[in-house]
XYZ file of N, CA and C in Angstrom:
246
model
N -24.346 -3.503 14.005
C -23.456 -3.845 15.089
C -22.896 -2.549 15.667
N -22.912 -2.450 16.954
C -22.410 -1.252 17.615
C -20.910 -1.385 17.871
N -20.301 -0.255 18.168
C -18.872 -0.249 18.482
C -18.604 -1.083 19.725
N -19.482 -0.997 20.689
C -19.311 -1.763 21.931
C -19.314 -3.262 21.645
N -20.235 -3.710 20.795
C -20.293 -5.128 20.443
C -19.068 -5.536 19.633
N -18.617 -4.631 18.762
C -17.439 -4.919 17.955
C -16.192 -5.047 18.824
N -16.048 -4.149 19.777
C -14.870 -4.172 20.643
C -14.900 -5.293 21.672
N -16.047 -5.917 21.843
C -16.105 -7.046 22.767
C -15.540 -8.316 22.127
N -15.391 -8.306 20.815
C -14.815 -9.448 20.109
C -13.293 -9.327 20.083
N -12.600 -10.350 20.582
C -11.137 -10.328 20.614
C -10.559 -10.267 19.200
N -11.141 -11.018 18.273
C -10.644 -11.026 16.895
C -10.719 -9.635 16.265
N -11.809 -8.939 16.526
C -11.962 -7.589 15.976
C -10.940 -6.639 16.584
N -10.698 -6.753 17.890
C -9.706 -5.884 18.538
C -8.311 -6.131 17.987
N -7.945 -7.393 17.804
C -6.620 -7.713 17.269
C -6.491 -7.192 15.836
N -7.522 -7.395 15.038
C -7.503 -6.932 13.649
C -7.382 -5.411 13.571
N -8.189 -4.703 14.327
C -8.166 -3.243 14.279
C -6.859 -2.680 14.840
N -6.288 -3.318 15.839
C -4.989 -2.886 16.363
C -3.907 -3.069 15.304
N -3.918 -4.205 14.644
C -2.944 -4.452 13.582
C -3.086 -3.480 12.429
N -4.318 -3.194 12.041
C -4.554 -2.242 10.957
C -4.094 -0.844 11.345
N -4.287 -0.479 12.602
C -3.854 0.843 13.071
C -2.338 0.976 13.017
N -1.624 -0.054 13.472
C -0.166 -0.030 13.409
C 0.324 -0.006 11.961
N -0.346 -0.754 11.099
C 0.039 -0.780 9.694
C -0.163 0.589 9.042
N -1.285 1.230 9.314
C -1.561 2.556 8.776
C -0.554 3.577 9.280
N -0.233 3.504 10.570
C 0.766 4.409 11.140
C 2.128 4.203 10.475
N 2.527 2.957 10.265
C 3.803 2.665 9.625
C 3.848 3.130 8.182
N 2.771 2.892 7.436
C 2.723 3.334 6.039
C 2.810 4.852 5.936
N 2.071 5.537 6.807
C 2.080 6.995 6.787
C 3.441 7.543 7.180
N 4.063 6.946 8.169
C 5.403 7.380 8.596
C 6.423 7.181 7.483
N 6.362 6.056 6.798
C 7.301 5.784 5.712
C 7.082 6.748 4.549
N 5.829 7.052 4.254
C 5.508 7.983 3.175
C 6.055 9.377 3.488
N 5.890 9.811 4.724
C 6.408 11.107 5.148
C 7.935 11.113 5.144
N 8.544 10.049 5.633
C 10.008 9.958 5.662
C 10.589 9.974 4.250
N 9.896 9.380 3.292
C 10.378 9.378 1.917
C 10.431 10.790 1.348
N 9.413 11.595 1.635
C 9.415 12.985 1.181
C 10.507 13.802 1.851
N 10.700 13.593 3.151
C 11.751 14.316 3.870
C 13.127 13.899 3.365
N 13.306 12.617 3.125
C 14.580 12.114 2.624
C 14.876 12.702 1.244
N 13.869 12.774 0.397
C 14.050 13.375 -0.928
C 14.463 14.832 -0.802
N 13.825 15.546 0.110
C 14.174 16.960 0.332
C 15.614 17.089 0.816
N 16.034 16.216 1.726
C 17.401 16.261 2.246
C 18.432 15.946 1.169
N 18.136 15.005 0.302
C 19.097 14.608 -0.727
C 19.199 15.615 -1.859
N 18.056 16.182 -2.256
C 18.044 17.047 -3.433
C 17.985 18.526 -3.101
N 17.617 18.888 -1.864
C 17.411 20.279 -1.457
C 16.378 20.965 -2.345
N 15.414 20.178 -2.818
C 14.402 20.702 -3.724
C 13.007 20.438 -3.161
N 12.247 21.513 -3.001
C 10.859 21.347 -2.574
C 10.029 20.677 -3.655
N 10.343 20.960 -4.909
C 9.596 20.369 -6.016
C 9.785 18.859 -6.059
N 11.006 18.405 -5.848
C 11.258 16.963 -5.863
C 10.513 16.274 -4.721
N 10.504 16.899 -3.543
C 9.772 16.330 -2.414
C 8.272 16.306 -2.706
N 7.771 17.365 -3.310
C 6.357 17.406 -3.680
C 6.006 16.362 -4.724
N 6.894 16.166 -5.688
C 6.651 15.143 -6.711
C 6.678 13.744 -6.110
N 7.480 13.556 -5.074
C 7.498 12.267 -4.387
C 6.114 11.965 -3.812
N 5.514 12.950 -3.149
C 4.165 12.770 -2.619
C 3.150 12.589 -3.748
N 3.288 13.372 -4.802
C 2.349 13.293 -5.917
C 2.334 11.906 -6.539
N 3.511 11.374 -6.844
C 3.562 10.062 -7.482
C 3.195 8.940 -6.516
N 3.435 9.135 -5.231
C 2.979 8.150 -4.248
C 1.463 8.068 -4.200
N 0.813 9.222 -4.200
C -0.652 9.264 -4.196
C -1.190 8.758 -5.527
N -0.549 9.124 -6.620
C -0.985 8.672 -7.938
C -0.945 7.149 -8.036
N 0.122 6.552 -7.523
C 0.230 5.088 -7.537
C -0.865 4.456 -6.692
N -1.163 5.051 -5.549
C -2.210 4.505 -4.681
C -3.587 4.626 -5.330
N -3.808 5.689 -6.090
C -5.101 5.871 -6.743
C -5.307 4.904 -7.901
N -4.253 4.620 -8.650
C -4.390 3.769 -9.829
C -4.122 2.293 -9.557
N -3.724 1.933 -8.350
C -3.451 0.531 -8.026
C -4.675 -0.369 -8.217
N -5.879 0.044 -7.788
C -7.034 -0.847 -8.021
C -7.329 -1.069 -9.508
N -7.153 -0.039 -10.320
C -7.405 -0.186 -11.757
C -6.352 -1.080 -12.412
N -5.100 -0.923 -11.995
C -4.041 -1.781 -12.527
C -4.280 -3.227 -12.118
N -4.718 -3.446 -10.897
C -5.024 -4.795 -10.450
C -6.158 -5.418 -11.245
N -7.160 -4.611 -11.563
C -8.274 -5.108 -12.356
C -7.806 -5.515 -13.754
N -6.930 -4.707 -14.356
C -6.422 -5.040 -15.683
C -5.568 -6.296 -15.652
N -4.739 -6.430 -14.644
C -3.882 -7.614 -14.539
C -4.725 -8.863 -14.321
N -5.783 -8.752 -13.542
C -6.640 -9.908 -13.298
C -7.375 -10.355 -14.552
N -7.610 -9.444 -15.467
C -8.311 -9.794 -16.702
C -7.387 -10.364 -17.774
N -6.091 -10.187 -17.614
C -5.139 -10.670 -18.623
C -5.079 -12.192 -18.594
N -4.968 -12.777 -19.772
C -4.881 -14.226 -19.869
C -3.481 -14.668 -19.470
N -3.424 -15.694 -18.673
C -2.133 -16.207 -18.221
C -1.635 -17.278 -19.154
N -0.285 -17.397 -19.184
C 0.299 -18.469 -19.984
C 0.052 -19.796 -19.277
N -0.129 -20.856 -20.042
C -0.293 -22.161 -19.397
C 0.986 -22.552 -18.655
N 0.832 -23.196 -17.527
C 1.976 -23.601 -16.703
C 2.612 -24.831 -17.317
N 3.914 -24.807 -17.438
C 4.663 -25.948 -17.933
C 5.669 -26.361 -16.864
N 5.636 -27.640 -16.499
C 6.552 -28.111 -15.450
C 7.976 -28.212 -15.953
N 8.174 -28.169 -17.262
C 9.512 -28.290 -17.821
C 10.231 -26.950 -17.962
N 9.503 -25.872 -17.775
C 10.126 -24.572 -17.956
C 11.127 -24.299 -16.844
N 12.186 -23.615 -17.207
C 13.202 -23.243 -16.231
C 13.262 -21.731 -16.141
N 13.724 -21.266 -15.011
C 13.808 -19.817 -14.821
C 15.106 -19.294 -15.283
């Protein structure tokens, strides 16, 4: 499928526009978190660690999801209360 054919589909355009806005928002929030950490702590190391642990979490999220999906769930009981 070519880009021209893909862009002729309204559903594809809406999806790609939404994904672009979502990516922009995630990136902006990630950058703002590092800047905010720098402003609060006045530490370059703390700001760098904020980025490091953010990337680390993003890298290990698929593996954590795989482990959680393999875990056996407790049987559902309608009598249980929270």
